[in-house]
Amino acid sequence: MPEITKITTQKKSKHRFNIFLKENEQEYYGFSVNEDILIQYYLQKGQFLTPETIEQIQEKDESYKAYTLSIKYLSYRMRSEKELIDHLYRKEVDDTYIGEVITRLRREGLVDDLAFSEAFVRTKMETSTKGPLMIKKELAEKGIQASNMEQALSFYTFEKQFDKVEKLAKKKLEAASKKSYRQQIDSVKQSLMQKGFTSNVISEVLNNLEVERDDGEEYNAIVYQGEKLVMKYQKEDNGYALKQKVKAALYRKGFASDLINRFLEEHISEH
């Protein structure tokens, strides 16, 4: 039966200990354990250990390592179960110990996908411009079940979405003032949908804003866009051909035909 002959502290970790054994007059390195496991099994010099006890100690130590790795990972911020499991796999922890530690952490309330989801949604609502659809996608990537996602996203009420979309829409409309009215609206819708807001709340906001432009604003926009097009196309064309190219391009940009014709008459000569 192996006998403990020496216990030394590891150089890289003062809380881990190397256990040296002797059997048949041969001394050798046996295994290493964490300080808590050392105390739990009262390991000391001169103690005899059966092979079964050694195996039990090593299994206990592996489980403890998985737990301490998890606690360290959780100390930075809340994590979903999937995030934690993926982390333990990266650390090459065996499936058996991963299952054990997840069960323990659930019991201790340190891993809770619903609480994680609710905190995640609140944080994204307060610190980002993301809509519920994008947040839902991110939760799914973190392994959150549909029921937990739906419950957490209930905090992101229609009213809160409306307020956020309204602010974003106003900012986007102001930034797109040099575009046609149609391009402005399309640009706002596309931007907001990419952020994860639904078409319902976007339409409601735009209807509420009563986005309108007077002819002066729209004409200023067509002059801005039209002059750029003239500079682009006049390198190869002039007169009627230039007019037709600019006209087609302005149509594609969403300007009304009467404004296009006015711009062409005032800015391009067919001679």
Coordinates of C-alpha atoms in Angstrom, one line a residue, residues 121-122 124-125 128-140 149-150 152-158 160-162 165 192-199:
V121 CA -31.9 42.4 -21.7
R122 CA -31.8 45.2 -19.2
K124 CA -28.7 46.0 -23.7
M125 CA -31.8 48.3 -23.3
S128 CA -27.0 50.0 -26.6
T129 CA -29.2 50.9 -29.6
K130 CA -30.2 47.2 -30.2
G131 CA -33.8 46.2 -30.7
P132 CA -35.4 43.1 -29.2
L133 CA -34.9 40.9 -32.3
M134 CA -31.1 41.4 -32.2
I135 CA -31.0 40.9 -28.4
K136 CA -33.0 37.7 -28.9
K137 CA -30.5 36.5 -31.5
E138 CA -27.6 37.1 -29.1
L139 CA -29.4 35.2 -26.3
A140 CA -30.0 32.3 -28.6
M149 CA -35.8 34.6 -23.8
E150 CA -39.5 35.5 -24.0
A152 CA -36.7 38.4 -20.3
L153 CA -37.7 40.3 -23.4
S154 CA -41.0 41.2 -21.8
F155 CA -39.1 43.9 -20.0
Y156 CA -38.4 45.5 -23.4
T157 CA -42.0 46.9 -23.7
F158 CA -43.5 48.5 -26.8
K160 CA -39.6 51.5 -24.4
Q161 CA -39.0 50.4 -28.0
F162 CA -41.0 53.3 -29.3
V165 CA -36.8 54.1 -32.1
L192 CA -33.7 50.4 -37.5
M193 CA -34.5 46.9 -38.8
Q194 CA -30.8 46.1 -38.9
K195 CA -30.7 47.1 -35.2
G196 CA -33.4 44.5 -34.5
F197 CA -36.6 46.6 -34.2
T198 CA -39.8 45.3 -35.7
S199 CA -41.6 46.9 -38.7

